[in-house]
Amino acid sequence: MSKGIVIFAQNNSSIDYIKLSIFAAKQAQHYLDLPVSLVTDSLTWLNTTYLDHPFDQVIEVHEIAYKQKKAFFDGALSSKSLEWKNFARYQAYALSPYDTTLVIDSDFIINSSVLKSAFDRDADLQIYSQSMDLAHERSADEFNRINDRGIPFYWATAFIFKKNPMMESFFDLISYIRTNWDYYKMLYNIDASLFRNDYAFSIAIHILNSKMDGNFTVELPGKMIYTRDKDVLVEMHNGTMQFLMEKKNYNGEYIIAKTTNLDVHVMNKFSLSRFIDGGSGV
Amino acid sequence: MDERIEKAFAVANYMATLANQKRIILEEYNQQLIYYVEGATFKITPDLISFVKTMCDRPFDLILIDANNLPVKISNPKQFLNDIIQKYDNASLEYFSKYLDIKSKRKIADIIDL
């Protein structure tokens, strides 16, 4: 039974997701010792810019006609409205070359081996619902439930699935939810207008749990540790990361935080990109 | 600004950083206590160690319920016990050391080793 990691990367006009993916892949290979494949619609950019990329396989997907934009923050005081290409995730089942696959976002930075043994667990789908904001006391309500009275929130940022008919149905359902997003958004009373994989996954899990508290999923070990895009990555070295974390209720004021050997979802892609380029992320 | 008020704000920042860093090292500790065996996952706790130690000497199969409420038969209970004790020791020692370290620091820069 083959095991591996898949990263999705679809560049927009300002963010080089391929660069982030190469960095995330090297971290994953170092700590998990597994092959990493890339799914991208930016194949030409990869082949001309990153000739020595670390990917086991590169799988091309094509852009779809529908486009959506969102604000990408770079710290608390700067943001850009950019295209957000997140429609390919439902294809993870069809595109993954592995029997058991860890799918991660290009901004999910692995600094520990905690996910390695999760590949051997007897579970079809392992995903995070528990999370921890690296900053103290900021509201995390939006990551607990999809709305105030809604179903539990699951993170599509990192998950492990096995290829079998059950999981094929799961991804088919996500595809269906994506296609009929306006309907499901209304049905589940989701405020956000944009399609978001976390919501589609949460809805699909709710449906496959027969709309009850079922056991279709198993929690990935630990918690989804995250920093928001209003936070800033300062430094990273040998499994240690330092961040400036925006203070609760104080726009543009920060406290500093340090992690050691924790996998962290770094939502500020500009900051991560600056760090990869060889400087500080500030 | 009055110097005393500036100092008070500096102390507030220090306290916020210290409290946040305590949360983070606790989470690092919790993640170190995750133990995988035979396709199951456990969080190592003093309760688990005591229970396994109690059950270990009995001439019956050891069945445990893992972190996801799945039952698993432990094929080598003594090895399991040794492994979880060792992992618990290492993680607790590291947590203790990190805790003492940040507790003794009086500046934000020292807390996160800038």
mmCIF file of C-alpha atoms in Angstrom:
data_model
loop_
_atom_site.group_PDB
_atom_site.id
_atom_site.type_symbol
_atom_site.label_atom_id
_atom_site.label_comp_id
_atom_site.label_asym_id
_atom_site.label_seq_id
_atom_site.Cartn_x
_atom_site.Cartn_y
_atom_site.Cartn_z
ATOM 1 C CA MET A 1 0.000 0.000 0.000
ATOM 2 C CA SER A 2 1.597 3.247 -1.127
ATOM 3 C CA LYS A 3 1.731 6.312 1.113
ATOM 4 C CA GLY A 4 2.423 9.890 0.162
ATOM 5 C CA ILE A 5 1.603 13.545 0.446
ATOM 6 C CA VAL A 6 -0.238 15.748 -2.034
ATOM 7 C CA ILE A 7 -0.061 19.555 -2.111
ATOM 8 C CA PHE A 8 -2.358 21.761 -4.206
ATOM 9 C CA ALA A 9 -0.829 24.941 -5.660
ATOM 10 C CA GLN A 10 -2.585 27.357 -8.002
ATOM 11 C CA ASN A 11 -0.775 30.657 -8.407
ATOM 12 C CA ASN A 12 -2.512 34.009 -8.617
ATOM 13 C CA SER A 13 -1.074 37.344 -9.717
ATOM 14 C CA SER A 14 0.742 38.007 -6.401
ATOM 15 C CA ILE A 15 1.225 34.737 -4.545
ATOM 16 C CA ASP A 16 3.587 32.053 -5.803
ATOM 17 C CA TYR A 17 1.916 28.987 -4.319
ATOM 18 C CA ILE A 18 4.442 26.779 -6.119
ATOM 19 C CA LYS A 19 7.256 28.365 -4.092
ATOM 20 C CA LEU A 20 5.298 27.800 -0.873
ATOM 21 C CA SER A 21 4.590 24.194 -1.941
ATOM 22 C CA ILE A 22 8.253 23.439 -2.548
ATOM 23 C CA PHE A 23 9.080 24.719 0.928
ATOM 24 C CA ALA A 24 6.184 22.774 2.493
ATOM 25 C CA ALA A 25 7.234 19.647 0.562
ATOM 26 C CA LYS A 26 10.809 19.820 1.827
ATOM 27 C CA GLN A 27 9.584 20.193 5.401
ATOM 28 C CA ALA A 28 7.205 17.243 4.958
ATOM 29 C CA GLN A 29 9.917 15.059 3.424
ATOM 30 C CA HIS A 30 12.310 15.906 6.242
ATOM 31 C CA TYR A 31 9.914 15.045 9.065
ATOM 32 C CA LEU A 32 7.687 12.367 7.510
ATOM 33 C CA ASP A 33 10.075 10.764 5.005
ATOM 34 C CA LEU A 34 7.359 10.270 2.390
ATOM 35 C CA PRO A 35 7.105 11.213 -1.296
ATOM 36 C CA VAL A 36 5.313 14.459 -2.087
ATOM 37 C CA SER A 37 3.347 15.150 -5.276
ATOM 38 C CA LEU A 38 2.077 18.464 -6.533
ATOM 39 C CA VAL A 39 -1.282 19.277 -8.123
ATOM 40 C CA THR A 40 -1.103 22.543 -10.029
ATOM 41 C CA ASP A 41 -2.450 24.603 -12.901
ATOM 42 C CA SER A 42 0.876 26.473 -13.061
ATOM 43 C CA LEU A 43 2.980 23.755 -14.694
ATOM 44 C CA THR A 44 4.893 26.087 -17.011
ATOM 45 C CA TRP A 45 5.888 28.300 -14.065
ATOM 46 C CA LEU A 46 7.100 25.234 -12.149
ATOM 47 C CA ASN A 47 9.104 23.885 -15.081
ATOM 48 C CA THR A 48 10.752 27.172 -15.933
ATOM 49 C CA THR A 49 11.369 28.543 -12.426
ATOM 50 C CA TYR A 50 11.976 25.567 -10.155
ATOM 51 C CA LEU A 51 13.899 23.003 -12.182
ATOM 52 C CA ASP A 52 15.219 21.186 -9.089
ATOM 53 C CA HIS A 53 11.829 20.812 -7.396
ATOM 54 C CA PRO A 54 11.463 17.957 -4.906
ATOM 55 C CA PHE A 55 8.186 16.487 -6.179
ATOM 56 C CA ASP A 56 7.647 12.791 -6.751
ATOM 57 C CA GLN A 57 4.967 13.483 -9.380
ATOM 58 C CA VAL A 58 3.503 16.669 -10.809
ATOM 59 C CA ILE A 59 -0.157 16.468 -11.769
ATOM 60 C CA GLU A 60 -1.700 19.157 -13.899
ATOM 61 C CA VAL A 61 -5.221 20.479 -13.404
ATOM 62 C CA HIS A 62 -6.819 23.060 -15.609
ATOM 63 C CA GLU A 63 -8.239 26.383 -14.532
ATOM 64 C CA ILE A 64 -11.996 26.543 -14.362
ATOM 65 C CA ALA A 65 -14.034 29.418 -15.740
ATOM 66 C CA TYR A 66 -15.563 30.442 -12.386
ATOM 67 C CA LYS A 67 -13.392 32.887 -10.464
ATOM 68 C CA GLN A 68 -13.601 34.342 -6.956
ATOM 69 C CA LYS A 69 -11.580 36.961 -5.124
ATOM 70 C CA LYS A 70 -10.833 37.526 -1.478
ATOM 71 C CA ALA A 71 -8.699 39.842 0.647
ATOM 72 C CA PHE A 72 -5.314 38.369 1.518
ATOM 73 C CA PHE A 73 -3.789 40.146 4.513
ATOM 74 C CA ASP A 74 -0.089 40.673 5.060
ATOM 75 C CA GLY A 75 -0.080 41.549 8.728
ATOM 76 C CA ALA A 76 -2.851 43.614 10.256
ATOM 77 C CA LEU A 77 -2.390 46.766 8.211
ATOM 78 C CA SER A 78 -1.924 45.609 4.623
ATOM 79 C CA SER A 79 -4.095 43.556 2.275
ATOM 80 C CA LYS A 80 -4.673 42.796 -1.394
ATOM 81 C CA SER A 81 -7.776 41.570 -3.173
ATOM 82 C CA LEU A 82 -6.616 38.569 -5.196
ATOM 83 C CA GLU A 83 -8.015 35.608 -7.039
ATOM 84 C CA TRP A 84 -8.576 32.604 -4.779
ATOM 85 C CA LYS A 85 -8.339 29.346 -6.706
ATOM 86 C CA ASN A 86 -9.556 26.639 -4.388
ATOM 87 C CA PHE A 87 -11.865 24.593 -6.592
ATOM 88 C CA ALA A 88 -9.613 21.601 -7.282
ATOM 89 C CA ARG A 89 -9.530 20.026 -3.821
ATOM 90 C CA TYR A 90 -12.477 17.712 -4.547
ATOM 91 C CA GLN A 91 -10.221 16.018 -7.130
ATOM 92 C CA ALA A 92 -7.816 14.802 -4.433
ATOM 93 C CA TYR A 93 -9.235 11.289 -4.634
ATOM 94 C CA ALA A 94 -8.927 11.005 -8.400
ATOM 95 C CA LEU A 95 -5.549 12.706 -8.675
ATOM 96 C CA SER A 96 -3.596 11.284 -5.748
ATOM 97 C CA PRO A 97 -1.124 8.625 -6.896
ATOM 98 C CA TYR A 98 -1.093 7.036 -3.421
ATOM 99 C CA ASP A 99 -3.340 4.513 -1.633
ATOM 100 C CA THR A 100 -3.127 6.534 1.577
ATOM 101 C CA THR A 101 -2.664 10.267 1.116
ATOM 102 C CA LEU A 102 -1.971 13.209 3.367
ATOM 103 C CA VAL A 103 -3.306 16.318 1.622
ATOM 104 C CA ILE A 104 -1.902 19.610 2.906
ATOM 105 C CA ASP A 105 -2.195 23.245 1.927
ATOM 106 C CA SER A 106 1.003 24.875 0.703
ATOM 107 C CA ASP A 107 0.994 27.045 3.842
ATOM 108 C CA PHE A 108 0.773 24.130 6.278
ATOM 109 C CA ILE A 109 4.320 23.832 7.588
ATOM 110 C CA ILE A 110 5.271 20.471 9.075
ATOM 111 C CA ASN A 111 7.783 20.616 11.906
ATOM 112 C CA SER A 112 7.194 17.267 13.599
ATOM 113 C CA SER A 113 6.724 13.598 12.849
ATOM 114 C CA VAL A 114 3.376 13.444 14.665
ATOM 115 C CA LEU A 115 1.457 12.734 11.422
ATOM 116 C CA LYS A 116 3.773 9.942 10.277
ATOM 117 C CA SER A 117 2.212 7.144 12.301
ATOM 118 C CA ALA A 118 -1.282 8.406 11.470
ATOM 119 C CA PHE A 119 -0.842 6.722 8.081
ATOM 120 C CA ASP A 120 -1.062 3.341 9.818
ATOM 121 C CA ARG A 121 -4.286 4.057 11.660
ATOM 122 C CA ASP A 122 -7.386 2.072 10.843
ATOM 123 C CA ALA A 123 -9.399 5.056 9.568
ATOM 124 C CA ASP A 124 -10.693 6.070 6.136
ATOM 125 C CA LEU A 125 -10.624 9.812 6.783
ATOM 126 C CA GLN A 126 -8.579 11.623 9.423
ATOM 127 C CA ILE A 127 -9.127 15.350 9.667
ATOM 128 C CA TYR A 128 -8.872 18.126 12.257
ATOM 129 C CA SER A 129 -11.913 19.619 13.928
ATOM 130 C CA GLN A 130 -9.984 20.711 17.030
ATOM 131 C CA SER A 131 -7.782 23.754 16.550
ATOM 132 C CA MET A 132 -5.685 26.232 18.472
ATOM 133 C CA ASP A 133 -4.979 29.850 17.618
ATOM 134 C CA LEU A 134 -1.367 30.580 18.499
ATOM 135 C CA ALA A 135 -2.487 33.913 19.939
ATOM 136 C CA HIS A 136 -4.109 34.009 23.326
ATOM 137 C CA GLU A 137 -7.812 34.852 23.752
ATOM 138 C CA ARG A 138 -8.757 35.756 20.169
ATOM 139 C CA SER A 139 -12.134 34.448 19.137
ATOM 140 C CA ALA A 140 -11.963 31.067 17.424
ATOM 141 C CA ASP A 141 -15.728 30.673 17.032
ATOM 142 C CA GLU A 142 -15.551 30.606 13.226
ATOM 143 C CA PHE A 143 -13.323 27.521 13.456
ATOM 144 C CA ASN A 144 -15.509 25.654 15.924
ATOM 145 C CA ARG A 145 -18.775 25.676 13.959
ATOM 146 C CA ILE A 146 -19.599 26.937 10.486
ATOM 147 C CA ASN A 147 -21.958 29.470 12.093
ATOM 148 C CA ASP A 148 -23.368 30.269 15.541
ATOM 149 C CA ARG A 149 -25.971 27.519 15.399
ATOM 150 C CA GLY A 150 -24.319 25.402 12.750
ATOM 151 C CA ILE A 151 -22.596 22.078 12.261
ATOM 152 C CA PRO A 152 -19.018 21.394 13.449
ATOM 153 C CA PHE A 153 -16.193 22.939 11.437
ATOM 154 C CA TYR A 154 -13.561 20.685 9.835
ATOM 155 C CA TRP A 155 -10.248 21.875 8.363
ATOM 156 C CA ALA A 156 -9.580 20.956 4.736
ATOM 157 C CA THR A 157 -6.041 22.296 5.302
ATOM 158 C CA ALA A 158 -4.694 18.871 6.270
ATOM 159 C CA PHE A 159 -6.321 15.455 6.105
ATOM 160 C CA ILE A 160 -5.411 11.828 5.489
ATOM 161 C CA PHE A 161 -7.636 9.557 3.410
ATOM 162 C CA LYS A 162 -7.499 6.011 2.128
ATOM 163 C CA LYS A 163 -8.660 5.121 -1.358
ATOM 164 C CA ASN A 164 -11.816 3.008 -1.102
ATOM 165 C CA PRO A 165 -15.438 3.262 -2.331
ATOM 166 C CA MET A 166 -16.512 5.115 0.829
ATOM 167 C CA MET A 167 -13.961 7.867 0.294
ATOM 168 C CA GLU A 168 -14.753 8.032 -3.396
ATOM 169 C CA SER A 169 -18.345 8.832 -2.399
ATOM 170 C CA PHE A 170 -17.096 11.471 0.021
ATOM 171 C CA PHE A 171 -15.180 13.333 -2.678
ATOM 172 C CA ASP A 172 -18.066 12.908 -5.147
ATOM 173 C CA LEU A 173 -20.270 14.583 -2.561
ATOM 174 C CA ILE A 174 -17.816 17.461 -2.135
ATOM 175 C CA SER A 175 -17.843 17.921 -5.900
ATOM 176 C CA TYR A 176 -21.656 18.016 -5.826
ATOM 177 C CA ILE A 177 -21.655 20.570 -2.987
ATOM 178 C CA ARG A 178 -19.158 22.696 -4.907
ATOM 179 C CA THR A 179 -21.302 22.596 -8.045
ATOM 180 C CA ASN A 180 -24.412 23.530 -6.043
ATOM 181 C CA TRP A 181 -22.679 25.917 -3.649
ATOM 182 C CA ASP A 182 -25.405 28.579 -3.704
ATOM 183 C CA TYR A 183 -27.956 26.022 -2.525
ATOM 184 C CA TYR A 184 -25.782 24.490 0.208
ATOM 185 C CA LYS A 185 -24.625 27.889 1.406
ATOM 186 C CA MET A 186 -28.257 28.841 1.974
ATOM 187 C CA LEU A 187 -29.243 25.458 3.413
ATOM 188 C CA TYR A 188 -26.471 25.573 6.017
ATOM 189 C CA ASN A 189 -26.931 29.300 6.678
ATOM 190 C CA ILE A 190 -23.349 30.173 5.771
ATOM 191 C CA ASP A 191 -22.685 33.906 5.795
ATOM 192 C CA ALA A 192 -19.611 33.898 3.546
ATOM 193 C CA SER A 193 -20.300 34.357 -0.149
ATOM 194 C CA LEU A 194 -17.135 32.601 -1.320
ATOM 195 C CA PHE A 195 -16.760 28.874 -1.800
ATOM 196 C CA ARG A 196 -14.502 27.471 0.875
ATOM 197 C CA ASN A 197 -13.237 23.880 1.075
ATOM 198 C CA ASP A 198 -13.485 23.829 4.885
ATOM 199 C CA TYR A 199 -17.233 24.428 4.603
ATOM 200 C CA ALA A 200 -17.705 21.900 1.782
ATOM 201 C CA PHE A 201 -15.828 19.264 3.789
ATOM 202 C CA SER A 202 -17.811 20.093 6.942
ATOM 203 C CA ILE A 203 -21.107 19.762 5.063
ATOM 204 C CA ALA A 204 -20.079 16.500 3.363
ATOM 205 C CA ILE A 205 -18.997 15.029 6.713
ATOM 206 C CA HIS A 206 -22.297 16.127 8.267
ATOM 207 C CA ILE A 207 -24.272 14.460 5.460
ATOM 208 C CA LEU A 208 -22.255 11.225 5.598
ATOM 209 C CA ASN A 209 -22.721 11.130 9.359
ATOM 210 C CA SER A 210 -26.458 10.927 8.582
ATOM 211 C CA LYS A 211 -26.696 14.506 9.877
ATOM 212 C CA MET A 212 -25.914 13.338 13.399
ATOM 213 C CA ASP A 213 -22.820 13.142 15.600
ATOM 214 C CA GLY A 214 -21.423 10.141 13.789
ATOM 215 C CA ASN A 215 -18.010 8.615 13.410
ATOM 216 C CA PHE A 216 -17.383 8.995 9.699
ATOM 217 C CA THR A 217 -14.136 10.805 10.507
ATOM 218 C CA VAL A 218 -11.357 10.281 12.994
ATOM 219 C CA GLU A 219 -9.558 13.256 14.504
ATOM 220 C CA LEU A 220 -6.002 13.740 13.292
ATOM 221 C CA PRO A 221 -3.576 13.578 16.223
ATOM 222 C CA GLY A 222 -3.060 16.846 18.053
ATOM 223 C CA LYS A 223 -4.786 20.030 16.932
ATOM 224 C CA MET A 224 -4.718 22.283 13.888
ATOM 225 C CA ILE A 225 -2.359 24.989 15.139
ATOM 226 C CA TYR A 226 -2.836 28.158 13.127
ATOM 227 C CA THR A 227 -1.739 31.762 12.753
ATOM 228 C CA ARG A 228 -3.983 34.177 10.849
ATOM 229 C CA ASP A 229 -2.976 36.262 7.854
ATOM 230 C CA LYS A 230 -2.953 39.319 10.118
ATOM 231 C CA ASP A 231 -0.044 37.687 11.985
ATOM 232 C CA VAL A 232 3.525 37.689 10.711
ATOM 233 C CA LEU A 233 6.105 34.908 10.532
ATOM 234 C CA VAL A 234 9.379 36.326 11.827
ATOM 235 C CA GLU A 235 11.822 33.430 11.793
ATOM 236 C CA MET A 236 12.031 29.682 11.362
ATOM 237 C CA HIS A 237 14.938 27.402 12.156
ATOM 238 C CA ASN A 238 15.308 23.694 12.973
ATOM 239 C CA GLY A 239 11.650 23.129 13.840
ATOM 240 C CA THR A 240 11.321 26.404 15.744
ATOM 241 C CA MET A 241 9.083 29.212 14.465
ATOM 242 C CA GLN A 242 8.650 32.761 15.755
ATOM 243 C CA PHE A 243 5.588 34.864 14.997
ATOM 244 C CA LEU A 244 4.212 38.306 15.659
ATOM 245 C CA MET A 245 0.617 37.644 16.701
ATOM 246 C CA GLU A 246 -1.957 40.416 16.462
ATOM 247 C CA LYS A 247 -3.398 41.261 19.861
ATOM 248 C CA LYS A 248 -7.082 40.729 20.478
ATOM 249 C CA ASN A 249 -8.977 44.006 19.952
ATOM 250 C CA TYR A 250 -5.788 45.981 19.170
ATOM 251 C CA ASN A 251 -5.491 46.340 15.406
ATOM 252 C CA GLY A 252 -1.834 46.433 14.376
ATOM 253 C CA GLU A 253 -0.400 45.649 17.814
ATOM 254 C CA TYR A 254 1.406 42.364 18.323
ATOM 255 C CA ILE A 255 2.814 39.994 20.866
ATOM 256 C CA ILE A 256 5.548 37.558 19.931
ATOM 257 C CA ALA A 257 5.211 33.779 20.130
ATOM 258 C CA LYS A 258 7.530 30.846 19.587
ATOM 259 C CA THR A 259 6.746 27.218 18.707
ATOM 260 C CA THR A 260 9.019 24.197 18.804
ATOM 261 C CA ASN A 261 8.250 21.109 16.745
ATOM 262 C CA LEU A 262 4.625 22.033 16.122
ATOM 263 C CA ASP A 263 3.033 21.802 12.671
ATOM 264 C CA VAL A 264 1.624 25.256 11.947
ATOM 265 C CA HIS A 265 -0.843 26.593 9.382
ATOM 266 C CA VAL A 266 0.727 29.939 8.396
ATOM 267 C CA MET A 267 -2.088 31.893 6.764
ATOM 268 C CA ASN A 268 0.031 34.959 5.937
ATOM 269 C CA LYS A 269 1.399 33.742 2.617
ATOM 270 C CA PHE A 270 3.295 36.970 1.877
ATOM 271 C CA SER A 271 5.234 36.664 5.110
ATOM 272 C CA LEU A 272 5.977 32.983 4.499
ATOM 273 C CA SER A 273 7.095 33.828 0.962
ATOM 274 C CA ARG A 274 9.480 36.549 2.206
ATOM 275 C CA PHE A 275 10.984 34.106 4.674
ATOM 276 C CA ILE A 276 11.500 31.476 1.952
ATOM 277 C CA ASP A 277 13.222 34.097 -0.190
ATOM 278 C CA GLY A 278 15.901 34.201 2.425
ATOM 279 C CA GLY A 279 14.991 37.054 4.672
ATOM 280 C CA SER A 280 12.921 37.524 7.750
ATOM 281 C CA GLY A 281 9.177 37.176 7.160
ATOM 282 C CA VAL A 282 8.575 40.689 8.503
ATOM 283 C CA MET B 1 3.996 59.365 28.537
ATOM 284 C CA ASP B 2 4.765 59.092 32.229
ATOM 285 C CA GLU B 3 7.678 56.688 32.721
ATOM 286 C CA ARG B 4 5.746 54.682 35.305
ATOM 287 C CA ILE B 5 2.844 54.182 32.886
ATOM 288 C CA GLU B 6 5.270 53.080 30.155
ATOM 289 C CA LYS B 7 6.699 50.529 32.572
ATOM 290 C CA ALA B 8 3.176 49.318 33.389
ATOM 291 C CA PHE B 9 2.442 48.773 29.674
ATOM 292 C CA ALA B 10 5.754 46.942 29.279
ATOM 293 C CA VAL B 11 4.786 44.661 32.171
ATOM 294 C CA ALA B 12 1.373 44.061 30.559
ATOM 295 C CA ASN B 13 3.069 43.042 27.298
ATOM 296 C CA TYR B 14 5.436 40.793 29.181
ATOM 297 C CA MET B 15 2.546 39.112 31.021
ATOM 298 C CA ALA B 16 0.593 38.605 27.779
ATOM 299 C CA THR B 17 3.631 37.060 26.075
ATOM 300 C CA LEU B 18 4.359 34.843 29.070
ATOM 301 C CA ALA B 19 0.750 33.618 29.311
ATOM 302 C CA ASN B 20 0.658 32.898 25.591
ATOM 303 C CA GLN B 21 3.977 31.062 25.640
ATOM 304 C CA LYS B 22 2.770 28.903 28.544
ATOM 305 C CA ARG B 23 -0.196 27.836 26.394
ATOM 306 C CA ILE B 24 2.096 26.975 23.507
ATOM 307 C CA ILE B 25 4.536 24.856 25.513
ATOM 308 C CA LEU B 26 1.561 23.026 27.059
ATOM 309 C CA GLU B 27 0.325 22.194 23.552
ATOM 310 C CA GLU B 28 3.835 21.056 22.579
ATOM 311 C CA TYR B 29 3.755 18.796 25.642
ATOM 312 C CA ASN B 30 0.315 17.420 24.722
ATOM 313 C CA GLN B 31 1.501 16.578 21.218
ATOM 314 C CA GLN B 32 4.549 14.777 22.595
ATOM 315 C CA LEU B 33 2.212 12.590 24.645
ATOM 316 C CA ILE B 34 0.543 11.149 21.546
ATOM 317 C CA TYR B 35 1.443 7.483 21.177
ATOM 318 C CA TYR B 36 0.594 5.216 18.270
ATOM 319 C CA VAL B 37 0.458 1.440 18.529
ATOM 320 C CA GLU B 38 -1.148 -1.225 16.354
ATOM 321 C CA GLY B 39 -3.171 1.280 14.350
ATOM 322 C CA ALA B 40 -4.575 2.952 17.471
ATOM 323 C CA THR B 41 -3.755 6.291 19.088
ATOM 324 C CA PHE B 42 -3.407 7.106 22.767
ATOM 325 C CA LYS B 43 -2.771 10.211 24.753
ATOM 326 C CA ILE B 44 -0.449 9.116 27.534
ATOM 327 C CA THR B 45 -1.788 10.088 30.942
ATOM 328 C CA PRO B 46 -0.954 9.014 34.499
ATOM 329 C CA ASP B 47 -4.323 7.198 34.450
ATOM 330 C CA LEU B 48 -3.343 5.181 31.386
ATOM 331 C CA ILE B 49 0.025 4.270 32.884
ATOM 332 C CA SER B 50 -1.550 3.161 36.183
ATOM 333 C CA PHE B 51 -4.278 1.177 34.462
ATOM 334 C CA VAL B 52 -1.886 -0.639 32.141
ATOM 335 C CA LYS B 53 0.451 -1.388 35.038
ATOM 336 C CA THR B 54 -2.456 -2.865 36.991
ATOM 337 C CA MET B 55 -3.646 -4.974 34.063
ATOM 338 C CA CYS B 56 -0.221 -6.007 32.851
ATOM 339 C CA ASP B 57 0.327 -8.864 35.290
ATOM 340 C CA ARG B 58 -3.046 -10.487 34.736
ATOM 341 C CA PRO B 59 -3.102 -13.544 32.487
ATOM 342 C CA PHE B 60 -5.713 -12.031 30.145
ATOM 343 C CA ASP B 61 -5.654 -10.108 26.903
ATOM 344 C CA LEU B 62 -5.264 -6.361 27.377
ATOM 345 C CA ILE B 63 -7.977 -4.468 25.495
ATOM 346 C CA LEU B 64 -7.775 -0.670 25.561
ATOM 347 C CA ILE B 65 -10.042 2.030 24.150
ATOM 348 C CA ASP B 66 -8.017 4.532 22.166
ATOM 349 C CA ALA B 67 -8.383 8.306 21.726
ATOM 350 C CA ASN B 68 -11.058 7.796 19.081
ATOM 351 C CA ASN B 69 -13.031 5.313 21.214
ATOM 352 C CA LEU B 70 -11.836 2.378 19.133
ATOM 353 C CA PRO B 71 -10.967 -0.857 20.975
ATOM 354 C CA VAL B 72 -7.542 -2.367 20.396
ATOM 355 C CA LYS B 73 -5.886 -5.519 21.677
ATOM 356 C CA ILE B 74 -2.373 -4.786 22.917
ATOM 357 C CA SER B 75 -0.230 -7.719 21.844
ATOM 358 C CA ASN B 76 2.682 -6.943 24.182
ATOM 359 C CA PRO B 77 1.403 -5.097 27.278
ATOM 360 C CA LYS B 78 4.797 -4.961 29.000
ATOM 361 C CA GLN B 79 6.437 -3.359 25.990
ATOM 362 C CA PHE B 80 3.474 -0.974 25.723
ATOM 363 C CA LEU B 81 3.892 -0.004 29.382
ATOM 364 C CA ASN B 82 7.626 0.573 29.009
ATOM 365 C CA ASP B 83 7.096 2.680 25.884
ATOM 366 C CA ILE B 84 4.439 4.934 27.385
ATOM 367 C CA ILE B 85 6.390 5.444 30.615
ATOM 368 C CA GLN B 86 9.497 6.397 28.670
ATOM 369 C CA LYS B 87 7.595 8.761 26.394
ATOM 370 C CA TYR B 88 5.787 10.307 29.369
ATOM 371 C CA ASP B 89 9.079 10.795 31.218
ATOM 372 C CA ASN B 90 10.789 12.444 28.268
ATOM 373 C CA ALA B 91 7.874 14.729 27.458
ATOM 374 C CA SER B 92 7.316 15.750 31.100
ATOM 375 C CA LEU B 93 10.999 16.444 31.638
ATOM 376 C CA GLU B 94 11.122 18.643 28.542
ATOM 377 C CA TYR B 95 7.934 20.485 29.544
ATOM 378 C CA PHE B 96 9.306 21.042 33.054
ATOM 379 C CA SER B 97 12.554 22.363 31.640
ATOM 380 C CA LYS B 98 10.800 24.728 29.193
ATOM 381 C CA TYR B 99 8.459 25.940 31.933
ATOM 382 C CA LEU B 100 11.299 26.715 34.352
ATOM 383 C CA ASP B 101 13.156 28.431 31.563
ATOM 384 C CA ILE B 102 10.399 30.876 30.555
ATOM 385 C CA LYS B 103 9.314 31.410 34.162
ATOM 386 C CA SER B 104 12.774 32.632 35.070
ATOM 387 C CA LYS B 105 12.905 35.175 32.222
ATOM 388 C CA ARG B 106 11.992 38.769 32.946
ATOM 389 C CA LYS B 107 12.101 40.196 29.423
ATOM 390 C CA ILE B 108 9.955 39.383 26.384
ATOM 391 C CA ALA B 109 13.049 38.888 24.226
ATOM 392 C CA ASP B 110 14.361 36.271 26.657
ATOM 393 C CA ILE B 111 11.065 34.360 26.791
ATOM 394 C CA ILE B 112 11.212 33.566 23.093
ATOM 395 C CA ASP B 113 15.023 33.598 22.745
ATOM 396 C CA LEU B 114 15.228 36.511 20.331
#
